[in-house]
Amino acid sequence: MTSFSDLGLNPSILKALAAENYTSPTPIQAQAIPHLLTGRDLLGIAQTGTGKTAAFALPILNRLAADRKPAQRRSCRVLVLSPTRELASQIAASFRTYGKNLGLSVAVVFGGVSAGPQVRALAGGIDILVATPGRLLDHLNGGMLKLDPVEIFVLDEADQMLDMGFIRDIRKIVPKLPKQRQNLFFSATMPKEIGTLAAELLQNPVEVKVTPVAKTADRVVQHVAFVDSAQKRVLLAKLLGERGMSRVLVFSRTKHGADKISKHLEAAGIQAAAIHGNKSQGARERALASFKSGQTRALVATDIAARGIDVDGVSHVVNFDLPNVPESYVHRIGRTARAGNEGIAISFCAPDERGLLRDIERLIQMQVPALEGYDAPRDPVRPNAEPHRRGGQPHAHGKPRHRGAAPGGPGGNGQRLDQRNGEQRPAGGFRKPFRKPAQRSNSPA
Ligand code: AMP
């Protein structure tokens, strides 16, 4: 399996990734980074939630760090175009986080705010500029910025640009770029117009496609239980005591956590085993065999260990910890409801995991109903403590959780454990519920 160091990234970047607890590259990162480091153009077909920001930010930072030179005045070495100010700010935050040990400059420009500070930020030259198209064009037309020294050009969320009417602006910006440059083009879908634009912009690109995973989530009945971290193990044992949880795959973020969970279940009289990279091959095989045979009711795994697990008839997936990469959530819950079977996924969400849940809900385009119908375990230290409910807790992890941890939605309309899919989604579905309304960024300052 590929690790970030296998990809050939600079040690300062690896250090920043370790500080973010990124243990291994996501598929799009593993596929795109080696090509981008060699200077190839890239056509990335991927949606948000796949780790695509780091897929382009890491090799870009690596290239700039390897070839240091001052950015020219009123210009930049890297230009990233993004459709919304929110996304532009998130991308800039990612560059700052991953590049925090490199001393490179990052600026973001978008419309709807005063242009003055942006002009001042650009004056001395910037290494990485992230911009929305309209405001960028304003700066170009006003002579505040020139693009001829740009070495790397990234067009992110191209289909969203099309939806928002930015393609004409982009067509005005591109001729101002130098002919010699590296181009990165990302889009979740490839409508004809976007295909044409990609063909015009890219030279002999590598194509990296990450299959949209969000659909898998439709087949699984999903619940979220809002619970304090300290109460998770008690809740898990309680749920496993309920009927119907016959073959349960439990996901833990860490290996140590997986061991602790499995020991706790055993102590509660539930046959359980842990499977992760610190276990010997033999121990892993034994754990898997006894899970397959039904002798072990709960198998506790890390994401990485779970990749090798191929078991049918998993009745429940429990996310003891929410995954850092939203896409992993879909892969995890896809372990149940296989071969036409129904499956149930229950995710534990501690107050510091609300931001992760929000990212997941954005990816799967639905709100996961809160799990009701269980007596929330009492906190042994505070016997009268109330169980957690939605309510906008801040996120944690020190990760670039750019999505912002906005307060959760209405929630509280969860289903009992034994209820099945179908009626639980709010009417009207959740098509793009988390997108900001279309906004032009070239409004006058
Ligand atoms: P993106 O698809 O770029 O919006 O990224 C989705 C989320 O995944 C962001 O919150 C990132 O911080 C997180 N992320 C990206 N790559 C990794 C990784 N290799 N390991 C853990 N988290 C990651």
mmCIF file of C-alpha atoms and ligand atoms in Angstrom, residues 4 20-26 29 47-55 90 94 98 324-326 356 359 399-403, ligand 1:
data_model
loop_
_atom_site.group_PDB
_atom_site.id
_atom_site.type_symbol
_atom_site.label_atom_id
_atom_site.label_comp_id
_atom_site.label_asym_id
_atom_site.label_seq_id
_atom_site.Cartn_x
_atom_site.Cartn_y
_atom_site.Cartn_z
ATOM 1 C CA PHE A 4 2.768 9.567 1.671
ATOM 2 C CA GLU A 20 -3.012 16.412 10.643
ATOM 3 C CA ASN A 21 -3.170 12.672 11.374
ATOM 4 C CA TYR A 22 -3.277 11.797 7.702
ATOM 5 C CA THR A 23 -2.001 8.232 7.759
ATOM 6 C CA SER A 24 -2.306 7.239 4.112
ATOM 7 C CA PRO A 25 -3.206 8.889 0.809
ATOM 8 C CA THR A 26 -6.767 8.634 -0.475
ATOM 9 C CA GLN A 29 -4.048 11.291 -3.973
ATOM 10 C CA GLN A 47 -16.087 15.133 -6.225
ATOM 11 C CA THR A 48 -15.515 16.901 -2.935
ATOM 12 C CA GLY A 49 -14.921 14.500 -0.081
ATOM 13 C CA THR A 50 -12.401 12.367 -1.928
ATOM 14 C CA GLY A 51 -9.352 14.299 -0.723
ATOM 15 C CA LYS A 52 -8.923 16.047 -4.068
ATOM 16 C CA THR A 53 -7.703 19.317 -2.534
ATOM 17 C CA ALA A 54 -4.655 17.633 -1.052
ATOM 18 C CA ALA A 55 -4.258 15.680 -4.321
ATOM 19 C CA GLN A 90 -11.039 26.310 2.160
ATOM 20 C CA SER A 94 -5.461 23.645 2.995
ATOM 21 C CA TYR A 98 0.018 21.409 4.376
ATOM 22 C CA ASN A 324 -11.547 11.827 8.538
ATOM 23 C CA VAL A 325 -12.114 11.356 4.829
ATOM 24 C CA PRO A 326 -15.865 11.546 4.086
ATOM 25 C CA LEU A 356 -16.773 15.333 10.213
ATOM 26 C CA ASP A 359 -18.658 16.754 5.607
ATOM 27 C CA LYS A 399 -7.496 19.399 10.711
ATOM 28 C CA PRO A 400 -8.232 21.811 7.956
ATOM 29 C CA ARG A 401 -11.892 21.190 8.491
ATOM 30 C CA HIS A 402 -12.725 23.806 5.983
ATOM 31 C CA ARG A 403 -16.361 22.990 5.676
HETATM 32 P P1 AMP B 1 -11.623 17.240 -0.113
HETATM 33 O O1 AMP B 1 -12.179 16.161 -0.973
HETATM 34 O O2 AMP B 1 -10.377 17.803 -0.634
HETATM 35 O O3 AMP B 1 -12.673 18.271 0.171
HETATM 36 O O4 AMP B 1 -11.215 16.581 1.309
HETATM 37 C C1 AMP B 1 -12.152 16.031 2.184
HETATM 38 C C2 AMP B 1 -11.637 15.948 3.637
HETATM 39 O O5 AMP B 1 -10.715 14.873 3.770
HETATM 40 C C3 AMP B 1 -10.936 17.205 4.122
HETATM 41 O O6 AMP B 1 -11.537 17.567 5.353
HETATM 42 C C4 AMP B 1 -9.487 16.794 4.324
HETATM 43 O O7 AMP B 1 -8.928 17.431 5.452
HETATM 44 C C5 AMP B 1 -9.582 15.293 4.550
HETATM 45 N N1 AMP B 1 -8.435 14.554 3.981
HETATM 46 C C6 AMP B 1 -7.927 14.678 2.724
HETATM 47 N N2 AMP B 1 -6.944 13.771 2.514
HETATM 48 C C7 AMP B 1 -6.836 13.047 3.651
HETATM 49 C C8 AMP B 1 -5.997 11.942 4.045
HETATM 50 N N3 AMP B 1 -5.098 11.408 3.206
HETATM 51 N N4 AMP B 1 -6.159 11.449 5.289
HETATM 52 C C9 AMP B 1 -7.080 11.979 6.136
HETATM 53 N N5 AMP B 1 -7.902 13.025 5.844
HETATM 54 C C10 AMP B 1 -7.786 13.544 4.598
#
